[in-house]
XYZ file of C-alpha atoms in Angstrom:
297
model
C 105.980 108.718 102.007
C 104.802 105.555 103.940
C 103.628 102.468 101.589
C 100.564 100.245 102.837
C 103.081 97.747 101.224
C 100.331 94.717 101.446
C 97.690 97.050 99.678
C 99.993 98.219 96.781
C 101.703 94.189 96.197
C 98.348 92.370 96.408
C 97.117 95.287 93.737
C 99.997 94.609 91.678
C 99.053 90.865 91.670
C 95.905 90.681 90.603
C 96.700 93.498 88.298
C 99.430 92.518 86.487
C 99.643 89.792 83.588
C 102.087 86.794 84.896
C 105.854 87.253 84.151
C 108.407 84.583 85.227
C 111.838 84.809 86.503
C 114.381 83.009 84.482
C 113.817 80.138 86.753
C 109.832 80.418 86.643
C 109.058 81.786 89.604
C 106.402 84.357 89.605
C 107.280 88.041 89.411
C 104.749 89.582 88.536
C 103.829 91.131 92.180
C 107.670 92.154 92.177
C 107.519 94.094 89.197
C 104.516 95.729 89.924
C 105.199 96.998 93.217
C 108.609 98.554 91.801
C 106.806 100.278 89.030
C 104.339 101.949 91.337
C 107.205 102.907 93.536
C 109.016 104.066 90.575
C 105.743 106.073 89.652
C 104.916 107.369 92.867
C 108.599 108.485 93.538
C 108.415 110.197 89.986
C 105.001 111.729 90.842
C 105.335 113.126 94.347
C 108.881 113.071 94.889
C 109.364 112.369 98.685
C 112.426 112.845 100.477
C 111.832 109.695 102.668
C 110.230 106.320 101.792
C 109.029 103.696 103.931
C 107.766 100.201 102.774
C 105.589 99.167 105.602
C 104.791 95.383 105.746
C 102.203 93.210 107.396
C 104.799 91.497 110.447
C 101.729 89.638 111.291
C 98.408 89.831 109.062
C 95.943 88.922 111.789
C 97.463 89.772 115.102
C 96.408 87.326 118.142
C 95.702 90.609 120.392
C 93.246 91.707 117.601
C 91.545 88.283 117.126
C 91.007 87.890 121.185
C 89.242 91.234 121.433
C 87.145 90.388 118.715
C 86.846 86.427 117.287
C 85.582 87.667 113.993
C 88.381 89.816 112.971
C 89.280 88.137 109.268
C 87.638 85.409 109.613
C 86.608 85.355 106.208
C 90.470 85.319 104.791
C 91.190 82.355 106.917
C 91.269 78.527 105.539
C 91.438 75.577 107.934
C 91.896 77.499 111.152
C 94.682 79.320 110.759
C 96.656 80.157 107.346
C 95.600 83.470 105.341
C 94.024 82.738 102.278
C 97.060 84.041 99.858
C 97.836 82.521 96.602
C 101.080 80.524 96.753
C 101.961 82.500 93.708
C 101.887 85.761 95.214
C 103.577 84.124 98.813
C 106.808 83.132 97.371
C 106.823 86.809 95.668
C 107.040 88.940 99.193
C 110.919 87.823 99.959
C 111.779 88.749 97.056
C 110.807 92.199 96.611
C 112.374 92.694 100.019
C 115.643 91.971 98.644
C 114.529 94.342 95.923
C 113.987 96.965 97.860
C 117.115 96.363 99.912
C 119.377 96.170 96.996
C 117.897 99.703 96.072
C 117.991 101.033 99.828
C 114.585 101.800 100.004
C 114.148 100.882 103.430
C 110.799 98.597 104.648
C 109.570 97.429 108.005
C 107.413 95.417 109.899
C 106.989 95.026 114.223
C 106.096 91.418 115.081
C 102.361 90.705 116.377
C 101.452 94.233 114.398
C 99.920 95.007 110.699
C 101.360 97.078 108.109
C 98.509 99.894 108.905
C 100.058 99.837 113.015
C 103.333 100.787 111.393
C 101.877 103.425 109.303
C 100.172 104.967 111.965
C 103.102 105.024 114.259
C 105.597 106.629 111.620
C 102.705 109.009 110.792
C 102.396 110.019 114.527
C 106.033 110.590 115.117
C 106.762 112.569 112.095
C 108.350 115.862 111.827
C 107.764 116.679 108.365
C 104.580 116.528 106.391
C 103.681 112.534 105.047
C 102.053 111.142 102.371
C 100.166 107.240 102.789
C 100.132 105.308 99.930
C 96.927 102.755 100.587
C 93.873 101.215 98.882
C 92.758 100.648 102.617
C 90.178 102.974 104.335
C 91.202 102.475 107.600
C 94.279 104.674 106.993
C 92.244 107.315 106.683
C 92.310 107.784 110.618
C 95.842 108.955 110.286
C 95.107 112.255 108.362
C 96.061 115.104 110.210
C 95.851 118.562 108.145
C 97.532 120.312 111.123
C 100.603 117.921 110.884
C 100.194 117.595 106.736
C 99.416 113.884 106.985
C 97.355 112.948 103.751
C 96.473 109.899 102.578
C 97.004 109.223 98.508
C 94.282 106.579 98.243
C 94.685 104.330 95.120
C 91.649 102.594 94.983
C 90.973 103.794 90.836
C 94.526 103.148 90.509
C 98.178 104.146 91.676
C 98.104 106.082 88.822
C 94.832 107.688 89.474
C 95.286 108.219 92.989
C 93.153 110.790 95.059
C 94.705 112.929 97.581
C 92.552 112.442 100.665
C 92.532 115.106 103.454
C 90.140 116.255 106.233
C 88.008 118.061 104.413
C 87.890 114.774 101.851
C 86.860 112.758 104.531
C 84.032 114.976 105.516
C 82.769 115.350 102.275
C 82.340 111.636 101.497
C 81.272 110.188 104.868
C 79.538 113.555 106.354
C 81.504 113.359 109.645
C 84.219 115.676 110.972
C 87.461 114.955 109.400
C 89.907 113.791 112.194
C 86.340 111.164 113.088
C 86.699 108.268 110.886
C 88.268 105.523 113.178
C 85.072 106.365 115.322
C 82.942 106.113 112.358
C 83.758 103.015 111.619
C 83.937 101.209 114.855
C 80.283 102.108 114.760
C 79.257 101.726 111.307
C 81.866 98.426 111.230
C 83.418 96.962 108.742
C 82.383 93.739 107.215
C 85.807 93.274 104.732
C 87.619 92.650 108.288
C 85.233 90.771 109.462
C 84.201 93.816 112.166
C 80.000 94.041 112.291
C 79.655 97.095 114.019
C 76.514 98.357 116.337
C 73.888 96.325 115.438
C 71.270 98.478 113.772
C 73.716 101.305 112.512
C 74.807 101.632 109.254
C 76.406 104.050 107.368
C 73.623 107.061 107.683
C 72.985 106.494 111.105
C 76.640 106.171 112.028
C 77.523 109.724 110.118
C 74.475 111.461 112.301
C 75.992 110.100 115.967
C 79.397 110.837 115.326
C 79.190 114.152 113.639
C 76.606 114.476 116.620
C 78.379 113.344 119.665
C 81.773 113.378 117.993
C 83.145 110.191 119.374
C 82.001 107.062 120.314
C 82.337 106.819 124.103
C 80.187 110.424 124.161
C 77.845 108.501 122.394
C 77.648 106.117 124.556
C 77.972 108.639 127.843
C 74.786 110.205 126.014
C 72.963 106.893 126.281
C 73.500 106.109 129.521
C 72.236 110.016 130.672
C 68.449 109.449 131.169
C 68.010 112.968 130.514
C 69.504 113.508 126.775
C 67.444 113.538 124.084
C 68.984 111.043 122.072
C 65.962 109.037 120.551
C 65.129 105.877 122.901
C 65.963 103.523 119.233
C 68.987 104.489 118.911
C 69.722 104.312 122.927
C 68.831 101.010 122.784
C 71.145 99.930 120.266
C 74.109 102.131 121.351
C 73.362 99.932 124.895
C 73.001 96.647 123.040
C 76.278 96.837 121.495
C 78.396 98.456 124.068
C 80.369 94.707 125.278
C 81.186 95.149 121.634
C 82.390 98.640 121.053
C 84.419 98.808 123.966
C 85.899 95.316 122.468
C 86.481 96.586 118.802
C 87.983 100.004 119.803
C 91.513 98.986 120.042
C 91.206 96.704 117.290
C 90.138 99.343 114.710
C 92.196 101.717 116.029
C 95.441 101.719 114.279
C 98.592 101.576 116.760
C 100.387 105.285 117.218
C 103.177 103.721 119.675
C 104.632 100.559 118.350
C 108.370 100.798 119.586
C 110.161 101.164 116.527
C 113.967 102.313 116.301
C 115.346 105.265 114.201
C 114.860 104.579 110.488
C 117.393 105.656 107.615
C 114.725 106.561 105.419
C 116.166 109.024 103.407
C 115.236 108.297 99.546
C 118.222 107.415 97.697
C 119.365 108.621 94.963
C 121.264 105.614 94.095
C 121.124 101.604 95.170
C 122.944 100.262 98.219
C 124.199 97.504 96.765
C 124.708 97.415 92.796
C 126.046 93.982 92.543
C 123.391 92.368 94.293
C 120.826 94.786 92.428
C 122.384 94.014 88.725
C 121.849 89.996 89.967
C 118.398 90.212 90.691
C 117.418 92.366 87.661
C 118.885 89.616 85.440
C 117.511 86.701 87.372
C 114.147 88.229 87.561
C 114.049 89.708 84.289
C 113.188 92.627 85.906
C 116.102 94.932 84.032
C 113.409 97.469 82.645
C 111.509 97.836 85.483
C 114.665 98.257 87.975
C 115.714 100.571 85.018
C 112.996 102.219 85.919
C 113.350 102.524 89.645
C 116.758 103.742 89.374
C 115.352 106.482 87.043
C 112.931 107.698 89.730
C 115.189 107.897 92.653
C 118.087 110.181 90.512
C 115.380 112.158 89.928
C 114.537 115.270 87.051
C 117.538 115.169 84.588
């Protein structure tokens, strides 16, 4: 099981009512991240966990190939629009999860999704990602038994989203979406698309041509039959395809060294777990946690 970490803490923020530490910091991010792990773990039970975490929310590389990329999250310039509240919360619930040994990860200058998409590609056993984002949705692979559990009604009302689910909501073949929505774009990262194609149109050329660049190989070939509209617009937007492909593309290669990721069935380190349960006033919750990962009495 890999966790779009970001996705399932900023959920957990604006989801659950504010609880304070015994000092008064915030924990309410903390506690709900550990009860959807806890929930998830009791659900689905994986073997292996991975937290994956955002190393870098708005990598430079992603930004120069296209300006746009998140521009909308940013205030003055540079600094991510995240609510101090929530902020001072992500330390935290990495000491959490190292207490419990639940290992998590980020790769400097890459995105939580890049880390996904790299453990998903190097697998050997079937995985399960744990996201509210769409873009994941790239990394399903029914041949390799890489799903996506997409919690956008709710952890607890996740869907399980495989090729054929793909297909049936976007109309494209199932292994397409990254192509689908370099086209079609993506305006909650700031990515536009071809200008002129939306959703429909989008759907038609890849399920069509079947990728992006044979759409555009089409266009250029004076003798297709692709209609002279949508020829023009593939043309008129290729400086920016090419540009966006990497960037909406999730990484499959980050280097990343061999993980312990084995679920445990019991914490690394009780002392410093017991501390942060009572400091937090997390003792349910971690209660809770520790529940999951023994497992079915």
């Amino acid at each position: 099981m890999l966790l779009d970490a970001p996705s399932l803490y900023f959920r957990a923020f604006f989801g659950v009512p504010h609880v304070a530490a015994t000092d008064g910091t915030p924990v309410n991010a903390v506690k709900g991240l550990l009860e959807f792990i806890a929930h998830l773990v009791t659900v689905r039970r994986p073997t292996h966990l991975v937290a994956c975490m955002d190393a870098d929310w708005r990598p430079a590389w992603r930004v120069s190939a296209v300006p746009s990329y998140k521009t909308h999250r940013v205030a003055y310039g540079v600094t991510e629009v995240v609510p101090d509240a929530l902020s001072v919360q992500v330390p935290v619930m990495c000491a959490a999860l190292d207490a419990l040994g639940i290992t998590w990860l980020g790769v400097e200058d890459y995105e939580a999704d890049d880390v996904i998409g790299t453990l998903a590609a190097r697998a050997t056993r079937p995985v399960d990602v744990v996201t509210g984002d769409r873009d994941l949705f790239q990394t399903i692979d029914d041949s390799r038994g890489v799903r996506v559990l997409y919690i956008a009604k709710g952890v607890g009302r996740h869907e399980v989203i495989d090729e054929a689910a793909v297909a049936a909501r976007y109309h494209i073949p199932g292994r397409a979406y990254a192509d689908y929505a370099l086209l079609r774009g993506d305006p909650s990262d700031g990515l536009p698309g071809a200008v002129g194609i939306g959703e429909k149109t989008a759907a038609r050329v890849i399920s069509r041509y079947g990728s992006v660049a044979a759409a555009l190989a089409a266009a250029d070939d004076t003798s297709s039959d692709m209609a002279a509209a949508l020829r023009a617009k593939l043309v008129g937007s290729r400086e920016y395809l090419i540009a966006a492909e990497p960037v909406v593309q999730v990484a499959t290669d980050l280097s990343i060294p061999a993980l312990d990721d084995l679920l445990p069935a019991e914490p690394r380190d009780p002392a410093a777990l017991i501390a942060l349960a009572d400091g937090l006033g997390l003792d349910a919750t971690f209660n809770r946690v520790l529940a999951a990962l023994a497992g079915p009495m």
